[in-house]
Coordinates of C-alpha atoms and ligand atoms in Angstrom, one line a residue:
M1414 CA -15.6 16.4 25.5
A1415 CA -16.6 12.8 25.1
R1416 CA -16.4 9.8 27.3
I1417 CA -14.4 7.0 25.7
A1418 CA -13.8 3.5 26.8
V1419 CA -10.2 2.2 26.2
G1420 CA -9.3 -1.5 26.1
G1421 CA -6.9 -3.9 24.4
F1422 CA -6.3 -7.6 23.9
Q1423 CA -3.3 -8.6 21.8
H1424 CA -2.0 -12.0 20.7
E1425 CA -0.3 -13.2 17.6
T1426 CA -1.0 -16.9 17.2
N1427 CA 1.2 -19.4 15.4
T1428 CA -1.1 -22.4 15.4
F1429 CA 1.9 -24.6 14.6
A1430 CA 3.9 -23.5 17.7
P1431 CA 4.8 -25.8 20.6
S1432 CA 3.1 -23.8 23.5
K1433 CA -0.3 -22.2 24.0
A1434 CA -1.0 -18.8 25.6
D1435 CA -2.7 -19.5 28.9
Y1436 CA -3.9 -16.9 31.4
A1437 CA -0.4 -16.9 33.1
A1438 CA 1.1 -15.9 29.8
F1439 CA -1.1 -12.8 29.8
E1440 CA -0.2 -12.1 33.4
A1441 CA 3.5 -12.2 32.5
G1442 CA 2.9 -9.9 29.5
G1443 CA 5.7 -11.1 27.2
G1444 CA 7.9 -8.0 27.5
W1445 CA 4.9 -5.6 27.8
P1446 CA 3.0 -5.0 31.1
G1447 CA 1.0 -7.9 32.5
A1448 CA -2.8 -8.0 32.2
Q1449 CA -4.4 -4.7 33.5
Y1450 CA -7.9 -4.0 34.6
G1451 CA -9.5 -0.6 35.1
E1452 CA -7.6 2.6 35.8
P1453 CA -4.2 1.0 36.5
M1454 CA -3.8 0.2 32.8
F1455 CA -3.2 3.9 32.1
S1456 CA 0.0 4.1 34.3
A1457 CA 1.1 0.6 33.2
V1458 CA 1.6 1.5 29.5
E1459 CA 2.8 5.1 30.2
G1460 CA 5.8 6.2 28.1
A1461 CA 6.0 2.9 26.2
N1462 CA 5.8 2.4 22.4
I1463 CA 2.4 0.6 22.8
P1464 CA -0.7 1.4 20.7
A1465 CA -3.0 2.0 23.7
E1466 CA -0.5 4.5 25.1
G1467 CA -0.5 6.5 21.8
A1468 CA -4.3 6.4 21.8
I1469 CA -4.6 7.5 25.4
Q1470 CA -2.2 10.4 24.9
A1471 CA -4.0 11.5 21.8
L1472 CA -7.5 11.2 23.3
R1473 CA -6.5 13.2 26.4
A1474 CA -4.9 15.9 24.3
L1475 CA -8.2 16.2 22.4
G1476 CA -9.9 16.7 25.8
H1477 CA -11.8 13.5 26.2
A1478 CA -12.5 11.6 29.4
L1479 CA -11.2 8.0 29.4
V1480 CA -12.5 4.9 31.1
G1481 CA -10.1 2.0 31.4
T1482 CA -11.6 -1.5 30.8
A1483 CA -9.0 -4.3 30.3
W1484 CA -5.7 -4.5 28.5
A1485 CA -3.7 -7.6 28.1
A1486 CA -1.0 -9.0 25.8
A1487 CA 1.2 -12.2 25.7
N1488 CA 4.2 -13.4 23.7
P1489 CA 3.3 -14.9 20.4
S1490 CA 2.7 -18.7 20.7
A1491 CA 0.1 -21.3 19.7
H1492 CA -3.6 -20.8 20.5
V1493 CA -5.0 -18.6 23.3
T1494 CA -6.6 -21.0 25.7
A1495 CA -10.4 -20.9 26.0
D1496 CA -9.9 -20.0 29.7
A1497 CA -7.6 -17.0 29.0
F1498 CA -9.8 -15.8 26.1
E1499 CA -13.0 -15.8 28.1
K1500 CA -11.5 -14.4 31.3
I1501 CA -9.9 -11.4 29.6
L1502 CA -12.7 -10.7 27.2
N1503 CA -15.4 -11.1 29.9
E1504 CA -13.5 -8.5 32.1
L1505 CA -13.3 -6.1 29.1
V1506 CA -16.9 -6.5 28.2
Q1507 CA -18.3 -6.4 31.7
R1508 CA -16.3 -3.2 32.5
L1509 CA -17.4 -1.7 29.3
K1510 CA -21.1 -2.5 30.1
S1511 CA -20.8 -1.0 33.6
A1512 CA -19.1 2.2 32.1
M1513 CA -22.1 2.8 29.8
P1514 CA -23.1 5.1 28.5
V1515 CA -19.9 5.8 26.6
D1516 CA -19.6 7.9 23.4
G1517 CA -16.9 5.8 21.7
V1518 CA -14.6 2.8 22.1
Y1519 CA -10.9 2.5 21.3
L1520 CA -9.4 -1.0 21.2
D1521 CA -5.7 -2.0 21.0
L1522 CA -5.8 -5.3 19.0
H1523 CA -3.2 -7.4 17.2
G1524 CA -5.4 -9.0 14.5
A1525 CA -3.9 -12.5 14.3
M1526 CA -5.4 -14.1 17.4
V1527 CA -6.6 -17.7 17.2
A1528 CA -8.3 -18.9 20.4
E1529 CA -8.9 -22.6 21.1
T1530 CA -12.6 -21.8 20.7
F1531 CA -12.6 -19.1 18.0
D1532 CA -10.5 -19.1 14.8
D1533 CA -11.1 -15.4 14.3
G1534 CA -10.2 -14.1 17.8
E1535 CA -10.5 -10.4 17.0
G1536 CA -13.7 -11.0 15.0
E1537 CA -15.2 -12.4 18.2
I1538 CA -13.8 -9.6 20.4
L1539 CA -15.2 -6.9 18.2
R1540 CA -18.6 -8.8 17.9
R1541 CA -18.9 -8.8 21.7
V1542 CA -17.8 -5.2 22.1
R1543 CA -20.3 -4.1 19.4
D1544 CA -23.0 -6.2 21.1
A1545 CA -22.2 -4.4 24.4
V1546 CA -22.3 -0.9 23.1
G1547 CA -25.0 -1.2 20.4
P1548 CA -24.9 0.1 16.9
R1549 CA -24.8 3.8 17.6
V1550 CA -21.4 4.0 19.5
P1551 CA -18.3 4.2 17.2
V1552 CA -15.6 1.6 17.7
A1553 CA -12.1 2.2 16.4
A1554 CA -9.2 -0.3 16.7
S1555 CA -5.5 -0.3 15.9
L1556 CA -4.0 -3.5 14.5
D1557 CA -0.5 -4.9 14.1
L1558 CA 1.1 -5.1 10.6
H1559 CA 0.9 -8.9 11.0
A1560 CA -2.9 -8.8 11.4
N1561 CA -4.8 -11.5 9.5
V1562 CA -7.9 -9.3 8.9
T1563 CA -11.3 -10.9 8.5
P1564 CA -14.7 -9.9 7.2
A1565 CA -16.1 -10.0 10.7
M1566 CA -13.5 -7.6 12.0
T1567 CA -14.3 -5.0 9.4
R1568 CA -18.0 -5.5 9.9
H1569 CA -18.1 -4.9 13.7
A1570 CA -15.6 -2.0 13.7
D1571 CA -16.2 1.6 12.4
A1572 CA -12.5 2.0 11.7
L1573 CA -9.4 -0.2 11.7
V1574 CA -5.8 1.1 11.1
A1575 CA -2.6 -1.0 11.1
Y1576 CA 1.0 -0.2 11.7
R1577 CA 3.1 0.8 8.7
T1578 CA 6.5 -0.2 9.9
Y1579 CA 8.2 -3.5 10.5
P1580 CA 10.2 -3.3 12.8
H1581 CA 7.1 -1.8 14.5
V1582 CA 8.5 1.6 15.5
D1583 CA 5.0 3.2 14.9
M1584 CA 2.9 1.3 17.4
A1585 CA 2.0 4.3 19.6
D1586 CA 1.6 6.4 16.5
T1587 CA -0.9 3.9 15.1
G1588 CA -2.9 4.0 18.3
A1589 CA -3.0 7.8 18.1
R1590 CA -4.2 7.5 14.5
A1591 CA -7.1 5.3 15.5
A1592 CA -7.9 7.7 18.3
R1593 CA -8.0 10.7 15.9
L1594 CA -10.4 8.8 13.6
L1595 CA -12.7 8.1 16.6
D1596 CA -12.5 11.8 17.6
Q1597 CA -13.3 12.8 14.0
M1598 CA -16.4 10.6 14.0
L1599 CA -17.6 12.0 17.3
R1600 CA -17.0 15.6 16.3
T1601 CA -18.7 15.4 12.9
G1602 CA -21.3 12.9 13.8
Q1603 CA -20.5 11.0 10.6
R1604 CA -19.7 7.3 10.8
M1605 CA -17.1 5.6 8.6
D1606 CA -17.6 2.6 6.3
G1607 CA -14.9 0.2 5.3
E1608 CA -13.7 -1.6 2.1
F1609 CA -11.6 -4.7 2.5
R1610 CA -9.8 -7.0 0.0
Q1611 CA -7.7 -10.1 0.7
L1612 CA -4.7 -11.0 -1.5
D1613 CA -4.4 -14.5 -2.8
Y1614 CA -0.7 -15.2 -1.8
L1615 CA 1.2 -15.6 1.4
T1616 CA 4.6 -14.1 2.2
G1617 CA 7.1 -15.2 4.9
I1618 CA 7.6 -12.6 7.6
S1619 CA 11.3 -12.1 6.8
S1620 CA 10.4 -10.4 3.5
Q1621 CA 7.9 -8.0 5.1
C1622 CA 10.4 -5.6 6.5
S1623 CA 9.3 -2.0 5.7
F1624 CA 12.8 -0.7 5.0
M1625 CA 13.3 -3.3 2.3
E1626 CA 11.6 -3.7 -1.0
P1627 CA 8.8 -4.2 -1.9
C1628 CA 7.2 -3.0 1.4
R1629 CA 9.2 0.3 1.4
T1630 CA 7.6 1.3 -1.9
I1631 CA 4.1 -0.1 -1.0
Y1632 CA 3.9 1.9 2.2
R1633 CA 5.2 5.0 0.3
E1634 CA 2.5 4.6 -2.3
L1635 CA -0.1 3.9 0.4
G1636 CA 0.7 7.3 1.9
E1637 CA 0.3 9.0 -1.4
L1638 CA -3.0 7.3 -2.1
E1639 CA -4.3 8.3 1.3
E1640 CA -3.4 11.9 0.8
K1641 CA -5.3 12.0 -2.5
G1642 CA -8.2 9.7 -1.5
G1643 CA -9.9 11.2 1.6
C1644 CA -9.7 7.7 3.1
T1645 CA -7.5 6.1 5.8
L1646 CA -5.7 3.1 4.3
S1647 CA -3.9 0.0 5.6
F1648 CA -1.9 -2.8 4.2
T1649 CA -1.3 -5.8 6.4
P1650 CA 1.2 -8.4 5.0
G1651 CA -0.3 -10.7 7.7
F1652 CA 1.0 -13.5 9.9
P1653 CA 1.4 -16.6 7.7
M1654 CA 1.5 -19.1 10.6
A1655 CA -2.1 -19.0 11.7
D1656 CA -4.0 -22.0 10.2
F1657 CA -7.5 -20.6 9.6
A1658 CA -9.6 -19.5 6.6
D1659 CA -8.7 -15.8 6.5
C1660 CA -4.9 -16.1 7.1
G1661 CA -2.8 -13.8 4.9
M1662 CA -2.3 -10.4 3.3
S1663 CA -5.1 -7.8 3.0
V1664 CA -5.7 -4.1 2.3
F1665 CA -8.5 -2.0 3.8
G1666 CA -9.7 1.5 4.0
F1667 CA -12.2 3.5 6.0
S1668 CA -14.0 6.7 5.0
K1669 CA -17.2 8.5 5.5
D1670 CA -17.6 8.0 1.7
R1671 CA -17.5 4.3 1.0
G1672 CA -17.2 4.8 -2.8
Q1673 CA -13.9 6.8 -2.2
A1674 CA -12.6 4.0 0.1
G1675 CA -13.4 1.4 -2.6
V1676 CA -11.4 3.2 -5.3
A1677 CA -8.3 3.7 -3.1
V1678 CA -8.4 0.2 -1.7
E1679 CA -8.6 -1.3 -5.1
K1680 CA -5.6 0.8 -6.3
L1681 CA -3.6 -0.4 -3.2
R1682 CA -4.7 -4.0 -3.8
R1683 CA -3.3 -3.8 -7.3
I1684 CA 0.0 -2.5 -6.1
V1685 CA 0.4 -5.3 -3.6
A1686 CA -0.7 -7.9 -6.2
D1687 CA 1.9 -6.6 -8.7
S1688 CA 4.6 -6.8 -6.1
E1689 CA 4.3 -10.6 -5.6
K1690 CA 7.6 -11.7 -7.1
D1691 CA 9.5 -9.1 -5.0
F1692 CA 8.5 -10.7 -1.7
A1693 CA 10.8 -13.7 -2.4
I1694 CA 13.7 -13.8 0.1
E1695 CA 17.0 -15.7 0.3
L1696 CA 17.2 -18.1 3.2
H1697 CA 20.7 -19.4 4.2
P1698 CA 21.4 -23.0 5.3
V1699 CA 23.0 -22.9 8.8
A1700 CA 26.5 -24.1 8.0
E1701 CA 26.9 -21.8 5.0
A1702 CA 25.6 -18.8 6.9
V1703 CA 28.1 -19.4 9.7
Q1704 CA 31.0 -19.8 7.2
R1705 CA 30.0 -16.5 5.5
A1706 CA 29.7 -14.7 8.8
R1707 CA 33.2 -16.0 9.9
R1708 CA 34.7 -14.6 6.7
R1709 CA 32.9 -11.3 6.6
G1710 CA 32.3 -10.2 10.2
K1711 CA 34.8 -7.9 12.0
P1712 CA 34.7 -6.3 15.4
G1713 CA 33.0 -3.0 14.9
A1714 CA 31.1 -4.4 11.9
P1715 CA 29.6 -7.7 12.8
V1716 CA 27.5 -10.0 10.6
I1717 CA 24.1 -10.6 12.0
L1718 CA 22.6 -14.1 11.7
A1719 CA 18.8 -14.0 12.1
D1720 CA 17.6 -17.3 13.6
T1721 CA 14.2 -16.5 12.1
Q1722 CA 12.5 -19.9 12.6
D1723 CA 12.8 -19.8 16.4
N1724 CA 11.8 -16.2 16.7
P1725 CA 9.9 -15.8 20.0
G1726 CA 8.0 -13.0 18.3
A1727 CA 6.5 -15.5 15.9
G1728 CA 5.7 -18.4 18.3
G1729 CA 9.2 -19.9 18.9
N1730 CA 10.3 -20.6 22.4
G1731 CA 13.8 -19.2 21.7
D1732 CA 15.5 -22.4 22.7
T1733 CA 16.5 -24.3 19.5
T1734 CA 20.2 -25.0 19.2
G1735 CA 20.9 -25.5 15.4
L1736 CA 22.7 -22.2 15.0
L1737 CA 24.6 -22.5 18.3
T1738 CA 25.8 -26.0 17.4
A1739 CA 27.2 -24.7 14.0
L1740 CA 29.0 -21.7 15.6
I1741 CA 30.7 -24.1 18.1
Q1742 CA 31.5 -26.8 15.5
Q1743 CA 33.1 -24.2 13.2
G1744 CA 35.0 -22.6 16.1
A1745 CA 33.6 -19.1 15.4
K1746 CA 35.6 -16.2 16.9
D1747 CA 34.0 -13.3 18.8
A1748 CA 30.6 -14.7 18.3
V1749 CA 27.6 -14.1 20.6
L1750 CA 24.1 -15.7 20.4
G1751 CA 21.0 -14.5 22.2
L1752 CA 18.6 -14.7 23.7
L1753 CA 18.6 -18.4 24.4
I1754 CA 15.6 -19.0 26.6
D1755 CA 16.4 -21.7 29.2
P1756 CA 15.4 -21.0 32.8
A1757 CA 16.9 -24.2 34.1
S1758 CA 20.4 -23.4 32.7
A1759 CA 20.1 -19.8 33.9
L1760 CA 19.4 -21.1 37.4
L1761 CA 22.3 -23.6 37.2
A1762 CA 24.7 -20.7 36.2
H1763 CA 23.4 -18.6 39.1
D1764 CA 24.0 -21.4 41.5
A1765 CA 27.5 -22.1 40.2
G1766 CA 28.5 -18.4 40.0
P1767 CA 30.9 -16.5 37.8
G1768 CA 34.1 -18.3 36.9
A1769 CA 32.7 -21.8 37.3
T1770 CA 33.0 -24.2 34.4
L1771 CA 30.4 -27.0 34.2
A1772 CA 28.3 -29.2 31.9
F1773 CA 25.1 -27.7 30.5
N1774 CA 22.2 -29.2 28.6
L1775 CA 21.5 -25.9 26.8
G1776 CA 18.1 -25.3 25.2
G1777 CA 16.4 -27.8 22.9
K1778 CA 13.5 -28.4 25.3
S1779 CA 10.5 -27.6 23.1
G1780 CA 10.4 -30.9 21.2
I1781 CA 11.0 -29.2 17.8
M1782 CA 11.6 -31.7 15.0
G1783 CA 15.4 -31.8 14.2
D1784 CA 16.4 -30.1 17.4
A1785 CA 17.9 -31.2 20.7
P1786 CA 19.6 -29.7 23.7
F1787 CA 23.3 -28.8 23.2
R1788 CA 25.4 -30.7 25.6
G1789 CA 28.8 -29.2 26.5
E1790 CA 30.9 -27.5 29.1
F1791 CA 30.6 -23.7 29.5
T1792 CA 32.2 -21.2 31.8
V1793 CA 29.8 -18.8 33.6
E1794 CA 31.2 -15.5 32.6
R1795 CA 28.6 -13.1 34.0
L1796 CA 25.1 -13.0 35.6
G1797 CA 22.2 -10.6 35.4
D1798 CA 18.8 -10.3 37.1
G1799 CA 17.1 -9.6 33.7
K1800 CA 15.7 -6.2 34.8
F1801 CA 16.6 -3.3 32.5
T1802 CA 15.0 -0.7 30.2
C1803 CA 15.3 -1.0 26.4
T1804 CA 16.8 1.9 24.4
G1805 CA 16.5 0.9 20.7
P1806 CA 14.0 2.5 18.3
M1807 CA 11.3 -0.1 18.7
Y1808 CA 11.5 -1.2 22.4
K1809 CA 12.5 2.1 23.7
G1810 CA 11.3 2.7 27.3
V1811 CA 10.0 -0.9 27.7
R1812 CA 11.0 -2.3 31.1
M1813 CA 12.1 -5.9 30.7
T1814 CA 11.9 -8.5 33.4
L1815 CA 13.6 -11.6 31.8
G1816 CA 14.3 -13.4 35.0
P1817 CA 17.8 -14.7 35.8
M1818 CA 20.2 -14.2 32.9
A1819 CA 23.8 -15.5 32.3
V1820 CA 26.6 -15.3 29.8
L1821 CA 28.1 -18.7 29.1
R1822 CA 31.4 -19.2 27.2
S1823 CA 31.9 -22.5 25.3
R1824 CA 34.8 -24.5 26.5
A1825 CA 35.1 -26.3 23.1
A1826 CA 35.0 -23.1 21.2
P1827 CA 36.0 -20.2 23.5
G1828 CA 35.1 -17.6 20.8
V1829 CA 31.4 -18.4 21.3
R1830 CA 29.3 -16.9 24.0
V1831 CA 25.6 -17.5 24.7
V1832 CA 23.3 -15.0 26.5
V1833 CA 20.8 -17.1 28.4
A1834 CA 17.5 -15.6 29.8
S1835 CA 14.7 -17.2 31.8
R1836 CA 11.6 -15.6 30.1
K1837 CA 10.8 -15.7 26.5
Q1838 CA 11.7 -12.5 24.6
Q1839 CA 12.7 -11.7 21.0
A1840 CA 16.3 -10.4 20.7
G1841 CA 15.3 -6.9 19.4
D1842 CA 17.3 -4.5 21.5
Q1843 CA 21.0 -4.1 22.3
E1844 CA 20.3 -3.6 26.0
M1845 CA 19.5 -7.3 26.2
F1846 CA 23.2 -7.9 25.7
R1847 CA 24.6 -4.8 27.5
H1848 CA 22.7 -5.8 30.6
V1849 CA 25.2 -8.7 30.9
G1850 CA 28.2 -6.7 29.8
I1851 CA 28.3 -7.4 26.1
E1852 CA 28.5 -4.6 23.6
P1853 CA 27.2 -6.3 20.4
R1854 CA 29.1 -4.0 18.0
R1855 CA 32.5 -5.4 19.3
S1856 CA 31.6 -9.0 18.1
R1857 CA 32.3 -10.4 14.7
I1858 CA 29.1 -12.5 14.6
V1859 CA 25.9 -11.7 16.4
A1860 CA 23.3 -14.5 16.2
L1861 CA 19.8 -13.3 17.1
K1862 CA 16.5 -15.1 17.7
S1863 CA 14.4 -12.6 15.7
S1864 CA 13.0 -12.3 12.2
V1865 CA 12.9 -8.6 11.5
H1866 CA 12.4 -6.5 14.7
F1867 CA 16.1 -6.7 15.4
R1868 CA 16.8 -4.6 12.3
A1869 CA 15.6 -1.5 14.1
D1870 CA 18.5 -1.5 16.6
F1871 CA 21.0 -3.9 15.1
Q1872 CA 21.0 -3.2 11.4
P1873 CA 22.9 0.2 11.9
I1874 CA 25.9 -1.7 13.4
A1875 CA 25.8 -4.6 11.0
A1876 CA 28.2 -5.3 8.0
D1877 CA 25.6 -7.7 6.7
V1878 CA 22.5 -9.6 7.7
L1879 CA 21.8 -13.2 6.8
V1880 CA 18.4 -14.8 7.4
V1881 CA 19.2 -18.4 8.5
K1882 CA 17.0 -21.5 8.2
A1883 CA 17.7 -23.5 11.3
P1884 CA 15.2 -25.9 13.0
G1885 CA 12.3 -24.0 14.6
P1886 CA 8.5 -23.8 14.6
A1887 CA 8.2 -20.4 12.9
L1888 CA 8.8 -21.6 9.4
A1889 CA 10.2 -18.9 7.1
D1890 CA 8.5 -20.4 4.0
P1891 CA 4.8 -20.9 4.5
V1892 CA 4.7 -23.7 2.0
E1893 CA 6.2 -26.0 4.6
F1894 CA 3.3 -25.8 7.1
K1895 CA 0.6 -28.4 7.0
W1896 CA -2.4 -26.1 6.3
T1897 CA -5.8 -27.6 7.0
K1898 CA -8.2 -24.6 7.4
L1899 CA -6.8 -22.0 5.0
R1900 CA -9.2 -21.0 2.3
K1901 CA -8.6 -22.7 -1.0
G1902 CA -6.9 -20.9 -3.9
V1903 CA -4.2 -19.1 -1.9
R1904 CA -0.6 -19.4 -3.2
L1905 CA 1.5 -20.6 -0.2
R1906 CA 4.5 -18.4 -1.1
P1907 CA 5.0 -15.7 -3.7
L1908 CA 4.4 -17.3 -7.1
G1909 CA 4.3 -20.6 -5.3
P1910 CA 2.0 -23.6 -5.2
V1911 CA -1.8 -23.1 -4.7
H1912 CA -3.5 -24.5 -1.6
A1913 CA -6.1 -26.9 -2.8
Ligands
ZN2172 ZN1 3.9 -7.7 14.2

């Protein structure tokens, strides 16, 4: 039995997004539990598809004693403020130091954090953790599939492993995998060494889905290489919205035999390099997407419109109105859009009550170029308190607290309903609609503020999925961002122009 310190600090940073992640954002948690310190973190994540929970269960099953340090996560947004970064990391490191001696450390990290003061957030987290425990204690971390992995991260950790699914249905499984690597190092007394390669092109997140090509094949081949290679392998397509030197795709592997890891990692790098052209994706202009959905969608087999550029899971605030405006202008029938994040409108609906018809200034409050509030009359159809538990494959068991919610029906286009929530959350689970009395399957058109995570729960009910390019801060084509810190020589989209 070993004594293992457990901690976590997750943020996915879109440096081009409108709002930063301050300490309050980590206290809110963004759909996951709010910031936790010490023992309470174990019960806070219990039963959820969260990497730390997978690791905790695996380590306990292997007979280890656990010490909770700090665990915190916030919704994707612009930079983590210096204040939030130092507060949370100091808690984690201080609690780790007072727990010493420990035999090992497990960390639940995202891998794409940019803090106001550190471009490579996780590099700095791992550096300080390594500094606290010294060179002899093994440190293993799990990472998101959207990690932008850096040389510092691989240098300070003994082992890193990333999710292999997008939608991320394997978050807890990945935590468990990191935990087993830690256990293996402790049992055998053999440390691991890593090999790491960056790819030289960026891909938009909409084309990174692991049940579409090319990722489906890449992850299958990764599994085969791993079985043969005696090495744990990861491929991270990365998060192409973080403006810093190491943004982008990478492959890495850890093994007690560095030579073996090098061979497997190079094979995997070649597979990803050869897949470049297959990462291109079709993006639909708003008006055309709504026209197609109106023709094609039927109750029982809706067309899903993914409002990818305002995805709260990629730094959007979930309040742009481009897609809503097109649905209303075209008089769509049996259409529902969600979640539109607008606490003021939710409150207005709660004050007016069900049945009331009144003027709303819906959404459009984040100052996004080309976007504005949608002004119009809506009838308040139904209210909710925003408290429910998700049931889809990815968010299963997560207890949501989205604040006051409301269903609003457009007076100008009575076939269009909007599900308004008060706290930012990606529309990735059907319960977000059922909570306010809407069964998504019965609609002809379901418009979702999400890029890919929705596919876990919504793709099975969809006749078709169209990725829509409406105004928002999470640009689907990385070429369109104004990169200033990215390393030179990277192609800004598959087979696209080179960043000079
Ligand atoms: Zn992710």
